[in-house]
Short mmCIF file of C-alpha atoms and ligand atoms in Angstrom, two decimals:
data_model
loop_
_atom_site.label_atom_id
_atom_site.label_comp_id
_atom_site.label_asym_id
_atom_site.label_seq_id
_atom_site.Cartn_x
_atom_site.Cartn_y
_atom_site.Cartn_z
CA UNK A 1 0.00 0.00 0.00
CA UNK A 2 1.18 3.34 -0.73
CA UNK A 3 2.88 6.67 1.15
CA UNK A 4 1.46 9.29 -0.90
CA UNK A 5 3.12 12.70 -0.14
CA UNK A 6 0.35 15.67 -0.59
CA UNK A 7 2.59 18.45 -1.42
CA UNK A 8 2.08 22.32 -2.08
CA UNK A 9 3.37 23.19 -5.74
CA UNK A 10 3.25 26.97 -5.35
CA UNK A 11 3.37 29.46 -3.01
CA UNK A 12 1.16 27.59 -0.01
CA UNK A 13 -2.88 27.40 -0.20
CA UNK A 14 -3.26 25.39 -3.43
CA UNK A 15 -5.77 23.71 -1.04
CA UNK A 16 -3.58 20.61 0.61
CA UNK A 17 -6.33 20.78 3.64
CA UNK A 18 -9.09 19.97 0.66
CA UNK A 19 -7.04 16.99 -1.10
CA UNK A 20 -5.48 15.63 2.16
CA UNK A 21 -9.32 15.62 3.98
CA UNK A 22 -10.61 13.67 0.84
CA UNK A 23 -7.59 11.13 0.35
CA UNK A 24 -7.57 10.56 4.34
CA UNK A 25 -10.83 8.77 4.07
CA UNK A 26 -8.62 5.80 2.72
CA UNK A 27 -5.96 6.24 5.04
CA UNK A 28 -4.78 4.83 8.50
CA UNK A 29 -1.99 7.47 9.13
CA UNK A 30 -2.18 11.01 8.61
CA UNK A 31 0.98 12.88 9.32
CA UNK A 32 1.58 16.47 9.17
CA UNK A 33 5.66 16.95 8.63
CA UNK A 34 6.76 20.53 8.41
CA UNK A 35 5.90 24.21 9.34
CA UNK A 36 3.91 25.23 11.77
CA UNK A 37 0.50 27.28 13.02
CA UNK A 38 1.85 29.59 9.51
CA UNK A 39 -0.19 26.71 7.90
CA UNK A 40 -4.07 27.37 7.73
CA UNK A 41 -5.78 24.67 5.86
CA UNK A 42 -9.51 24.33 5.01
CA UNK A 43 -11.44 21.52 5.03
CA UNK A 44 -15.33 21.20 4.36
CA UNK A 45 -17.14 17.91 4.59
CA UNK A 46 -20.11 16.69 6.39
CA UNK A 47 -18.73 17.71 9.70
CA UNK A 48 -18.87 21.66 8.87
CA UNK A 49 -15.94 24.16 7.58
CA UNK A 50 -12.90 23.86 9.36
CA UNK A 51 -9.57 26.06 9.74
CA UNK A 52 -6.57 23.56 10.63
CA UNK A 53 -3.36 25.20 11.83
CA UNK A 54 -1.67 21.93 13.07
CA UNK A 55 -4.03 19.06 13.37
CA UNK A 56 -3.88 17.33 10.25
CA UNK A 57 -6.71 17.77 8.01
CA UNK A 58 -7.32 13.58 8.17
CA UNK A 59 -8.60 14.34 11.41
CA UNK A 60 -12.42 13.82 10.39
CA UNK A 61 -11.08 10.33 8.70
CA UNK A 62 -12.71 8.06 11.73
CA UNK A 63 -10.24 5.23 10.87
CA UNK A 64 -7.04 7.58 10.56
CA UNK A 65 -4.36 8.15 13.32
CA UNK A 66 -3.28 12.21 13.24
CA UNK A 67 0.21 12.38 13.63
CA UNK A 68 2.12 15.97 14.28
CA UNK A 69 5.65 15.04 13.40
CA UNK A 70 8.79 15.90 14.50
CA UNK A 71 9.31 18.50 11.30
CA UNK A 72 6.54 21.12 13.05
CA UNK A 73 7.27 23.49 15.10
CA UNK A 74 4.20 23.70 18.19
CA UNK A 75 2.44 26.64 19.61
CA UNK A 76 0.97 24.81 22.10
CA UNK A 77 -1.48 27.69 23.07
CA UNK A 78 -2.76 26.78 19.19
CA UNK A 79 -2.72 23.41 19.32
CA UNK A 80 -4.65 23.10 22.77
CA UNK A 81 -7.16 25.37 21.39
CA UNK A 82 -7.47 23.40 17.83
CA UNK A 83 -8.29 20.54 20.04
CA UNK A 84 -10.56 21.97 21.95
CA UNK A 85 -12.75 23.88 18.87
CA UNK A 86 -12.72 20.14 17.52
CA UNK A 87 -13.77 18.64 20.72
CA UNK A 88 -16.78 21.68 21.03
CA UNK A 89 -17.38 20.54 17.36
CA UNK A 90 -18.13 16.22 18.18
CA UNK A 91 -14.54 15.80 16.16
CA UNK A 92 -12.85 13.02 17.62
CA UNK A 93 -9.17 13.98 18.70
CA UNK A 94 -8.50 10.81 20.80
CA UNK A 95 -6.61 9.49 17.28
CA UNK A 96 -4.24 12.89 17.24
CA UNK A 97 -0.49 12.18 18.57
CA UNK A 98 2.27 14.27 18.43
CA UNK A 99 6.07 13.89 18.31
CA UNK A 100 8.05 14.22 21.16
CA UNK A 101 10.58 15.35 18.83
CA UNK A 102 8.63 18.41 17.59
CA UNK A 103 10.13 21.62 18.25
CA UNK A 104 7.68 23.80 20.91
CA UNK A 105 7.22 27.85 19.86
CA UNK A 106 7.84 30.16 22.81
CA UNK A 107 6.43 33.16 23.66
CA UNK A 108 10.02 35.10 22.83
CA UNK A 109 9.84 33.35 19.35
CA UNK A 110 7.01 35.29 19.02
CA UNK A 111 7.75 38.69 19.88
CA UNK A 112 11.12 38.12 18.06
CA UNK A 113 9.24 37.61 14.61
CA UNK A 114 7.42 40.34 14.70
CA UNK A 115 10.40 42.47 15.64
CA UNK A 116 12.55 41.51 12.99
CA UNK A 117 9.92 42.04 10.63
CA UNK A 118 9.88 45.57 12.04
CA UNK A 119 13.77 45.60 11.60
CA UNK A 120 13.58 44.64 8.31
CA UNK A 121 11.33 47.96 7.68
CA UNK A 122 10.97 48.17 3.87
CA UNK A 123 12.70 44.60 3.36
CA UNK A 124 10.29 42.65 5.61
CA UNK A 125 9.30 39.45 4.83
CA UNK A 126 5.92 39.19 5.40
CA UNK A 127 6.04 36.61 7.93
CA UNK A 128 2.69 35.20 9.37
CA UNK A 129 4.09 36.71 12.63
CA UNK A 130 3.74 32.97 14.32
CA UNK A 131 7.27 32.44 15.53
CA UNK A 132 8.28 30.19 12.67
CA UNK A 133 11.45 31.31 11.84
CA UNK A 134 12.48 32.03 15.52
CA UNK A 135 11.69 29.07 16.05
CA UNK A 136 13.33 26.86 13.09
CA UNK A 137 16.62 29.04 13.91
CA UNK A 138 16.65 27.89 17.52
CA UNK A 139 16.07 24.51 16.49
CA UNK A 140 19.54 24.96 14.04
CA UNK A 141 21.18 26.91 16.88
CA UNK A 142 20.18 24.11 19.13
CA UNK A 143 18.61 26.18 21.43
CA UNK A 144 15.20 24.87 21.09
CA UNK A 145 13.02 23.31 23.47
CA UNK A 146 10.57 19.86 22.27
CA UNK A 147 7.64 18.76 22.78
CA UNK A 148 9.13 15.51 25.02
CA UNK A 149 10.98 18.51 27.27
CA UNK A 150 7.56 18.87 28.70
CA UNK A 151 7.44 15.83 30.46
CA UNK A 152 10.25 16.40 32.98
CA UNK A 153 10.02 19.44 35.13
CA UNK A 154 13.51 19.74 36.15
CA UNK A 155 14.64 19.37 32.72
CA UNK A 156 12.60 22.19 31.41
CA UNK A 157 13.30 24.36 34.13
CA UNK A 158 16.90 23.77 33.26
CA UNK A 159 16.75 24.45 30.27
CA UNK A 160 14.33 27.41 29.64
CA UNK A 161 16.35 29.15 32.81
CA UNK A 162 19.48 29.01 30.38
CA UNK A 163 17.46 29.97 27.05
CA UNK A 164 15.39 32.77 28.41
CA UNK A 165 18.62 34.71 30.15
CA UNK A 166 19.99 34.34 26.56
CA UNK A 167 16.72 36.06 24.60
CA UNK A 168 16.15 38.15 27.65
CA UNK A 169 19.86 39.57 26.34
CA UNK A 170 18.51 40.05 23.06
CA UNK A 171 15.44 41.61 23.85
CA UNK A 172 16.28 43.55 26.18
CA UNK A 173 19.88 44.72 24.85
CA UNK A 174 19.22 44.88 21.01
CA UNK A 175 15.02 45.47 20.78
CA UNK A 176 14.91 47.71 23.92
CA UNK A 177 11.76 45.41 25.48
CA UNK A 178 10.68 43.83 28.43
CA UNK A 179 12.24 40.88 29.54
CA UNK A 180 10.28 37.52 29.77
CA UNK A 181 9.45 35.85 33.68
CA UNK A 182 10.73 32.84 33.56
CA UNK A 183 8.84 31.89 36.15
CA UNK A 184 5.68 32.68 34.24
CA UNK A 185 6.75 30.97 31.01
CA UNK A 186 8.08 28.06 32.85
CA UNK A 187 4.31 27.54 35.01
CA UNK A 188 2.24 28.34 31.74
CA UNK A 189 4.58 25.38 29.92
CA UNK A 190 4.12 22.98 33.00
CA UNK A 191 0.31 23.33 31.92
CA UNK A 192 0.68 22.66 28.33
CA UNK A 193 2.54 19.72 29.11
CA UNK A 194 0.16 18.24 31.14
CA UNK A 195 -2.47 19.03 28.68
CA UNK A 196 -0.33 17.57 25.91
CA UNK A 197 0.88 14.63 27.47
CA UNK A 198 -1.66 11.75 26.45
CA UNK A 199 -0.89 13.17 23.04
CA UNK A 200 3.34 12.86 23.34
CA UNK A 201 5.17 9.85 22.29
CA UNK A 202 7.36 8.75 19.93
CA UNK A 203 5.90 8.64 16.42
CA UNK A 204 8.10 7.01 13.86
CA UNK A 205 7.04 3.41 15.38
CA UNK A 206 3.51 4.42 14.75
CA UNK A 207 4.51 4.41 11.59
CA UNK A 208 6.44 1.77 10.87
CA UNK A 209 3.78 -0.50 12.62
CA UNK A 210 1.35 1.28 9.76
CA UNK A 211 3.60 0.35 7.42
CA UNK A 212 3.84 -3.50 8.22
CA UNK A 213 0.11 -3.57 7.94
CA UNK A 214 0.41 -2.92 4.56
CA UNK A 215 -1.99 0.28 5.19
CA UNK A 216 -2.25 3.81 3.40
CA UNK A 217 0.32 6.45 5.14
CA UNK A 218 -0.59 10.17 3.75
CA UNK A 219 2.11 13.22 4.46
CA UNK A 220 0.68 16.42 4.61
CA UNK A 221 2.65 19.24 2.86
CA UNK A 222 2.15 22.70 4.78
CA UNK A 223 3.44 25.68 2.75
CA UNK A 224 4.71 25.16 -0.66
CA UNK A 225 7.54 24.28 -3.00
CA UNK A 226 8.63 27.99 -3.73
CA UNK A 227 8.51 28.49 -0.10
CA UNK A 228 11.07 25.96 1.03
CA UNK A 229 14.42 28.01 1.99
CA UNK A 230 16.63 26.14 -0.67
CA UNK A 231 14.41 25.90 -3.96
CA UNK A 232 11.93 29.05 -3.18
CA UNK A 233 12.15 32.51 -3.37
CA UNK A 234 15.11 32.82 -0.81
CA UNK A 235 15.02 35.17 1.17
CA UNK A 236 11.38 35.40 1.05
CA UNK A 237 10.74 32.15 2.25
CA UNK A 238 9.63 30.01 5.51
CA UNK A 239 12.00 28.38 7.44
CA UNK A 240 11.39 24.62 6.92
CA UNK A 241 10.84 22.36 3.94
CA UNK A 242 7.52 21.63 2.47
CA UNK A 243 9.13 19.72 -0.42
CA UNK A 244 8.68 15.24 -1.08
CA UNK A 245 12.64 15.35 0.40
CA UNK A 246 11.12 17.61 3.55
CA UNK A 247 8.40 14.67 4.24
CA UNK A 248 10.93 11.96 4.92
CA UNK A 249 12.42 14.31 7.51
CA UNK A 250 9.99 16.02 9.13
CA UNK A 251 7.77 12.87 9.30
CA UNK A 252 10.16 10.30 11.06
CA UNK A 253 9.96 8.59 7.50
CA UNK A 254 12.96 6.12 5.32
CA UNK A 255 13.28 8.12 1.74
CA UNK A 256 12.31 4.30 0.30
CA UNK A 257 9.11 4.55 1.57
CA UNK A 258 7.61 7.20 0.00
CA UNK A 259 5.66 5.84 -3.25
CA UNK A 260 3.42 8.84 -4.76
CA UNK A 261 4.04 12.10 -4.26
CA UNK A 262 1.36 14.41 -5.38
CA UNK A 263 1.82 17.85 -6.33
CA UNK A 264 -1.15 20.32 -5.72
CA UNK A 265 -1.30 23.16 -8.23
CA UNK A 266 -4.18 26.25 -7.60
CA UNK A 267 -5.21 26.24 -11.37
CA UNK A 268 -3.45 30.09 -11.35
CA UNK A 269 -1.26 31.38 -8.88
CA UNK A 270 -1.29 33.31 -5.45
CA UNK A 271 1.01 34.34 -2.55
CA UNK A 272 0.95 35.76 0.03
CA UNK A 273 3.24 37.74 1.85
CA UNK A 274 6.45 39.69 0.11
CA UNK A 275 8.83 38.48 -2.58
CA UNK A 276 8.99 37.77 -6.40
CA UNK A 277 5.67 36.30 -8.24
CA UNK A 278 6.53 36.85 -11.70
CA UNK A 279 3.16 36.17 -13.25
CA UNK A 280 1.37 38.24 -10.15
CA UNK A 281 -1.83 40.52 -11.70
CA UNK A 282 -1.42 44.27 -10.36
CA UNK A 283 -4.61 44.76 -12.53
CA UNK A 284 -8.61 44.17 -12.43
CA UNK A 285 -8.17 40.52 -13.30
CA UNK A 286 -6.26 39.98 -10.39
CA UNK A 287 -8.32 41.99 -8.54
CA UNK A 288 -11.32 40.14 -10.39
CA UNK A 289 -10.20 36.53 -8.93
CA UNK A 290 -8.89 37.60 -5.33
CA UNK A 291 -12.78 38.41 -5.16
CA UNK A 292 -14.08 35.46 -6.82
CA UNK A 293 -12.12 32.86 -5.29
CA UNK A 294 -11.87 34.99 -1.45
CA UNK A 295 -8.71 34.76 -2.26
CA UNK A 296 -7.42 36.18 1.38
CA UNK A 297 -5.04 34.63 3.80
CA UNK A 298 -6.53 31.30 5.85
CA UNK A 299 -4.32 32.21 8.97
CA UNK A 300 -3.42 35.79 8.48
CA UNK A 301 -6.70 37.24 6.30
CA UNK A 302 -4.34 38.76 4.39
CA UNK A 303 -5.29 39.89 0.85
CA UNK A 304 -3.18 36.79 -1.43
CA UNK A 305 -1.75 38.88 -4.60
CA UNK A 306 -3.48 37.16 -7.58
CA UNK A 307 -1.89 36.01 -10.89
CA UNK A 308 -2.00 33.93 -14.17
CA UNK A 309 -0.53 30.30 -13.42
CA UNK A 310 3.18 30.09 -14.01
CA UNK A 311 4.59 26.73 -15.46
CA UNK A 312 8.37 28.11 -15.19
CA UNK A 313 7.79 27.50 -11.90
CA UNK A 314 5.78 24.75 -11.67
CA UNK A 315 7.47 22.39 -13.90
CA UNK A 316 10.55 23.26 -11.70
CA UNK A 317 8.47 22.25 -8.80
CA UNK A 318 7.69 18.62 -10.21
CA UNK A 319 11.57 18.57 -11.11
CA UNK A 320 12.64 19.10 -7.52
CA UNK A 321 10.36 16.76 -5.90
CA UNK A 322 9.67 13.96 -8.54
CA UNK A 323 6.01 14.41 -8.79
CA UNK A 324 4.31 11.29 -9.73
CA UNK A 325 0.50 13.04 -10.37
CA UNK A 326 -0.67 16.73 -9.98
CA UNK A 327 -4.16 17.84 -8.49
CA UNK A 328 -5.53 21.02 -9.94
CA UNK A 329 -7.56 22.56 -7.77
CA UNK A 330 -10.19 26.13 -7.89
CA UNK A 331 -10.75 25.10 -11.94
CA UNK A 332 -13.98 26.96 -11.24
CA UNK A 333 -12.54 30.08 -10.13
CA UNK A 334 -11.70 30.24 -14.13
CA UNK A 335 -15.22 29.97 -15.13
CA UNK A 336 -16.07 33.69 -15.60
CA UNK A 337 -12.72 34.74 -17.90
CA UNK A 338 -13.12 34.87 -21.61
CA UNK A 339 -9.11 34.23 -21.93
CA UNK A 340 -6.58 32.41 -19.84
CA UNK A 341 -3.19 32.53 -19.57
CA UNK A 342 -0.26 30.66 -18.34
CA UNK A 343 3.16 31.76 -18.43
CA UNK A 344 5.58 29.66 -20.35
CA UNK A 345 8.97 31.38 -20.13
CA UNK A 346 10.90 34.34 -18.51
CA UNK A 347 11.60 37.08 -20.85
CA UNK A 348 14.74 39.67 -20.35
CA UNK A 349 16.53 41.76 -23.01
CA UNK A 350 14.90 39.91 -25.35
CA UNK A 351 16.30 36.33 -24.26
CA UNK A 352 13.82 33.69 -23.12
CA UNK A 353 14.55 31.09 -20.35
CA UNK A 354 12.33 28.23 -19.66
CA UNK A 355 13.71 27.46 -15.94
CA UNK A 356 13.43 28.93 -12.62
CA UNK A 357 16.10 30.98 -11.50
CA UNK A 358 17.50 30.96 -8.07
CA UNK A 359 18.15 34.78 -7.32
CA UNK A 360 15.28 36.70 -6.45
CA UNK A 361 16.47 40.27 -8.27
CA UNK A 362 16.59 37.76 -11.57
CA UNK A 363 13.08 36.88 -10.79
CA UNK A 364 12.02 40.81 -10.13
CA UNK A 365 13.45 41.44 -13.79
CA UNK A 366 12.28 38.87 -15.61
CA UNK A 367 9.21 39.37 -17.56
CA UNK A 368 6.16 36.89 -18.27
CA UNK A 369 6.02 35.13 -21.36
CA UNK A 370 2.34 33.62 -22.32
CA UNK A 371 0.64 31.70 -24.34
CA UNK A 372 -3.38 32.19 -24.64
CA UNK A 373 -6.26 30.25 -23.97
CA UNK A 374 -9.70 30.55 -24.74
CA UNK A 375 -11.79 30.60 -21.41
CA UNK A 376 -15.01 28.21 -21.12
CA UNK A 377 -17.55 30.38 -19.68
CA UNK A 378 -19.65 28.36 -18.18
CA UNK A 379 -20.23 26.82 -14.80
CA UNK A 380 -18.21 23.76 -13.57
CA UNK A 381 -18.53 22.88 -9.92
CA UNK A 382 -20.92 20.35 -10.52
CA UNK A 383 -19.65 18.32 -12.97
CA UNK A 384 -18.07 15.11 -11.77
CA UNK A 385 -16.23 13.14 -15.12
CA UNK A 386 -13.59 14.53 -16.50
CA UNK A 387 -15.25 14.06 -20.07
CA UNK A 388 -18.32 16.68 -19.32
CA UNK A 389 -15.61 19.28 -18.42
CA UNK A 390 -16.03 22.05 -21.82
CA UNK A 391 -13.77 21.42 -24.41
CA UNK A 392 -12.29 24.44 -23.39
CA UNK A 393 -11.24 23.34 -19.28
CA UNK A 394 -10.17 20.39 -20.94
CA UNK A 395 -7.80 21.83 -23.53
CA UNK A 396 -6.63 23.64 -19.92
CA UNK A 397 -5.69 21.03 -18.17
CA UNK A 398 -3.96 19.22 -20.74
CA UNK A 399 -1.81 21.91 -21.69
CA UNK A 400 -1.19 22.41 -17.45
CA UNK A 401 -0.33 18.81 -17.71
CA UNK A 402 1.99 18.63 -20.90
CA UNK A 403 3.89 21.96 -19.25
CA UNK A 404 3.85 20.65 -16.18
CA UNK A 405 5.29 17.28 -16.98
CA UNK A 406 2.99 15.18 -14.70
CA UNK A 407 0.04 13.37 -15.07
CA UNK A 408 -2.90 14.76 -13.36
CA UNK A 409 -4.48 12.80 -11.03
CA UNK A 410 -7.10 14.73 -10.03
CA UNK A 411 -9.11 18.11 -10.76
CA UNK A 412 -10.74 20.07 -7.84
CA UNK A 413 -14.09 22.81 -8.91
CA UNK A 414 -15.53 23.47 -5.31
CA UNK A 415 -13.99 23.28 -2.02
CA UNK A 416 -15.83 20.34 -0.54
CA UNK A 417 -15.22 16.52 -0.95
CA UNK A 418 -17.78 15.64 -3.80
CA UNK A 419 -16.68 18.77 -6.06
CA UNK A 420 -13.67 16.46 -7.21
CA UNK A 421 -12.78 14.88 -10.74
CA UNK A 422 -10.59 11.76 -11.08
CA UNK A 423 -9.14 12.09 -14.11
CA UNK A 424 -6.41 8.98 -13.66
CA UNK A 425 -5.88 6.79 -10.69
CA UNK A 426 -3.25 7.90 -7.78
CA UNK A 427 -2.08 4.65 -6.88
P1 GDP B 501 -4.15 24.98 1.86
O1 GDP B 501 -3.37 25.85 2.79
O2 GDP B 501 -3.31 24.47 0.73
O3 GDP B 501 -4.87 23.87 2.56
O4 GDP B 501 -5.25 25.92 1.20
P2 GDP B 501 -6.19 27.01 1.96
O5 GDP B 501 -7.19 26.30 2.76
O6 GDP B 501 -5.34 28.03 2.64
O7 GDP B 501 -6.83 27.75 0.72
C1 GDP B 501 -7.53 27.04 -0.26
C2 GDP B 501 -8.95 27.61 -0.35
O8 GDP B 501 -9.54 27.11 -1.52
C3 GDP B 501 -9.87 27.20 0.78
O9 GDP B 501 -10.76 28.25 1.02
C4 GDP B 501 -10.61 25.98 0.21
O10 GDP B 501 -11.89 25.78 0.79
C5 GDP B 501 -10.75 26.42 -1.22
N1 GDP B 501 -10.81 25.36 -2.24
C6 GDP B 501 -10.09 24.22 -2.33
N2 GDP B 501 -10.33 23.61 -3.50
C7 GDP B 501 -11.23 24.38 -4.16
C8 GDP B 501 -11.83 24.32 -5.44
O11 GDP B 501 -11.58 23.43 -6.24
N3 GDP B 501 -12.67 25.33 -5.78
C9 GDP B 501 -12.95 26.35 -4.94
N4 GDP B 501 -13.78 27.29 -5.35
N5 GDP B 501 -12.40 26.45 -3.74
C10 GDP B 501 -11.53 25.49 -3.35
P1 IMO B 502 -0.31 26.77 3.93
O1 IMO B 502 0.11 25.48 4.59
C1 IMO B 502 0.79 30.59 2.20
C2 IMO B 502 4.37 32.55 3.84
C3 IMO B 502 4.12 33.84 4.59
C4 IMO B 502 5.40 34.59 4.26
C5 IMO B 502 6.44 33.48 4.27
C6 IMO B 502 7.22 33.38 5.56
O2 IMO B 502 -1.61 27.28 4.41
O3 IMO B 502 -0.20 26.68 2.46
P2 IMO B 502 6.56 32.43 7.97
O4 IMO B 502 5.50 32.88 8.93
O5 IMO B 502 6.47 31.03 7.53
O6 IMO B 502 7.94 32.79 8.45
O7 IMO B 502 6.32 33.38 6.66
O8 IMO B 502 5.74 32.26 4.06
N1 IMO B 502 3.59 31.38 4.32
C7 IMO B 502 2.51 30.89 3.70
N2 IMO B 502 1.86 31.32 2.60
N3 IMO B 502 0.40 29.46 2.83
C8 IMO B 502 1.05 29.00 3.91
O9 IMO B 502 0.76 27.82 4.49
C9 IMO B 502 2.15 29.74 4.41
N4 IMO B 502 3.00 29.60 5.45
C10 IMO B 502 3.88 30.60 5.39
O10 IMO B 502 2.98 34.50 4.12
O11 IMO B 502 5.33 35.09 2.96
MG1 MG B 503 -3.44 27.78 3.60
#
């Protein structure tokens, strides 16, 4: 039975939560692998509409075990609340584990985000503000404090007395703030980890033992490819991989495991947040689909800048993680535009390139080259075969696919389960 890796092809909210949510009603193990509360993915099924930060989005699977791996970073104040919303909701969360290797966020990774962002001034990033990076660089700087900490008082004590007189320094000395009580942070921890602890173990045996049994494992992407701080936008990017190679890591996984990996592609682009997107509509079109799709941040509500979909980029996302299918998803956010178009190469002093390039002031100077499509006009969200799609959506997704250089598995026209065409098989 397969691993199938559900991973982001753009810039984050292609709609992961949607595709994970349906896929996880055939899986035993769900397991979320990288990022953090950044991540806000939307589910809709029977049980309601649902904004996951952490929890994994299989969590309304009744068969599937949730894993948080050891590739997330924690708020706990986030997670205990997630549970809790579920709980209030009649969403079983008795299946959700985390791993006691996952990195916790701390109230100075916080307040440090937001005040680099202010130090950065006209270079910010555009962070979610969450603590993510903070916290990825203490994790690096092995200065971070996990989830298993939690369950040993001394040892926390310890160790938060010797981290918090260190980003007291910095607070303090370089932002001119208040230092953090350690007492304070150290009791409001001691709750979270008694809170957390039926949820703590170690994870990768869960696995394994999943594994044996011959059952379906799914890894949830958070973010997306041109997020990852290698292959994205650098430096306007997260802090931890979202990418196939990311999954093994972040999930506790062996590389030789992993048997689809499934690339989800919004069928046009958006980001959020600052940084090059070459094919990014400053005009009423772009305008015209932020409003049609609600095209605003999930965790943030951050207007996402809106754009024609760029297959520079995206066929250098199936290159760096070995797509095996692609899911388009938001088709029917196309449904009102007489034309479509989708950017084919980068354009500069009248030379053309056809690959992604890795330095962001290339990117800013690079201009879109398209190619035109005729729009289909019409409405799609209820059609269910792949053959009653216009002539039109299907001449756009077969050119996606031939540009993309992976089959497509799957086509998404509505945000809840049923509003899903498979077009050929996953696994
Ligand atoms: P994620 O972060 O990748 O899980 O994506 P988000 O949840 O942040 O954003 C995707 C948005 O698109 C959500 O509001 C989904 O409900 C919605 N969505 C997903 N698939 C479709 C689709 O095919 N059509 C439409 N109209 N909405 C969709
Ligand atoms: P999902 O899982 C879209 C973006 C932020 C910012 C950059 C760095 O929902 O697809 P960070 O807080 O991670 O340090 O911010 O990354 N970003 C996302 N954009 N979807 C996400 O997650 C994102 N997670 C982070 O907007 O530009
Ligand atoms: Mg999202």
């Amino acid at each position: 039975m397969p691993v199938i890796a559900v991973i982001g092809a753009q810039w984050g909210d292609e709609g992961k939560g949607k595709i994970v949510d349906l896929l996880a009603q055939k899986a035993a193990v769900v397991v979320r692998f990288s990022g953090g509360d950044n991540a806000g993915h939307t589910v809709i099924n029977p049980h309601g509409e649902f904004k996951l930060h952490l929890i994994p989005s299989g969590i309304f699977s009744p068969h599937a075990v949730c894993i948080i791996g050891n590739g997330v970073v924690i708020n706990p104040a986030v997670l205990i609340d997630e549970i809790e919303q579920l709980d209030k909701r009649s969403v079983d969360t008795t299946r959700l584990f985390i791993s006691d290797r996952a990195h916790l966020i701390m109230p100075y990774h916080v307040l440090l985000d937001g005040l680099e962002e202010q130090l950065r001034a006209g270079k910010a990033l555009g962070t979610t503000r969450k603590g993510i990076g903070p916290a990825f660089t203490d994790k690096a700087a092995r200065l971070g404090i996990r989830t298993g900490d939690l369950s040993d008082k001394e040892v926390l004590l310890e160790r938060l007395r010797f981290v918090i007189d260190y980003k007291n320094t910095i607070l303090t000395k370089i932002y001119g703030v208040s230092p953090l009580s350690l007492d304070e942070v150290y009791r409001q921890y001691c709750q979270y980890g008694k809170r957390l602890a039926p949820y703590i173990r170690e994870t990768t045996i869960m696995l394994e033992e999943a594994l044996n049994r011959d059952e379906v494992v799914l890894l949830e992407g958070a973010q997306g490819t041109l997020l990852d701080p290698d292959f994205g936008t650098y430096p306007y990017t997260t802090s931890s991989s979202p990418l196939a190679g990311g999954a093994c890591l972040g999930a506790g996984l062996n590389p030789t495991k992993i048997s689809r990996i499934l690339g989800v592609f919004k069928a046009y682009c958006t980001r959020v947040g600052s940084g090059p997107m070459p094919t990014e509509l400053k005009d009423e079109t772009g305008e015209l689909i932020r409003e049609l799709a609600h095209e605003y941040g999930t965790t943030t509500g951050r207007p996402r800048r809106c754009g024609w979909f760029d297959a520079v980029a995206a066929r250098f996302s199936t290159r760096i993680n070995g797509f095996t299918g692609a899911a388009i998803t938001r088709l029917d956010i196309l449904d009102a535009l007489p034309r479509l178009k989708i950017c084919v190469g980068y354009k500069l002093d009248g030379e053309t390139i056809e690959h992604f390039p890795g330095s962001v002031a290339a990117l800013d100077r690079y201009q879109p080259v398209y190619e035109e499509l005729p729009g289909w006009q019409t409405p799609i969200s209820n059609i269910q075969q792949y053959e009653q799609l216009p002539i039109e959506a299907r001449q756009y997704i077969a050119r996606l696919e031939e540009l993309i250089s992976c089959p497509v598995n799957l086509i998404s026209v509505g945000s809840s389960r049923e509003q899903t065409i498979f077009k050929t098989p996953i696994f």
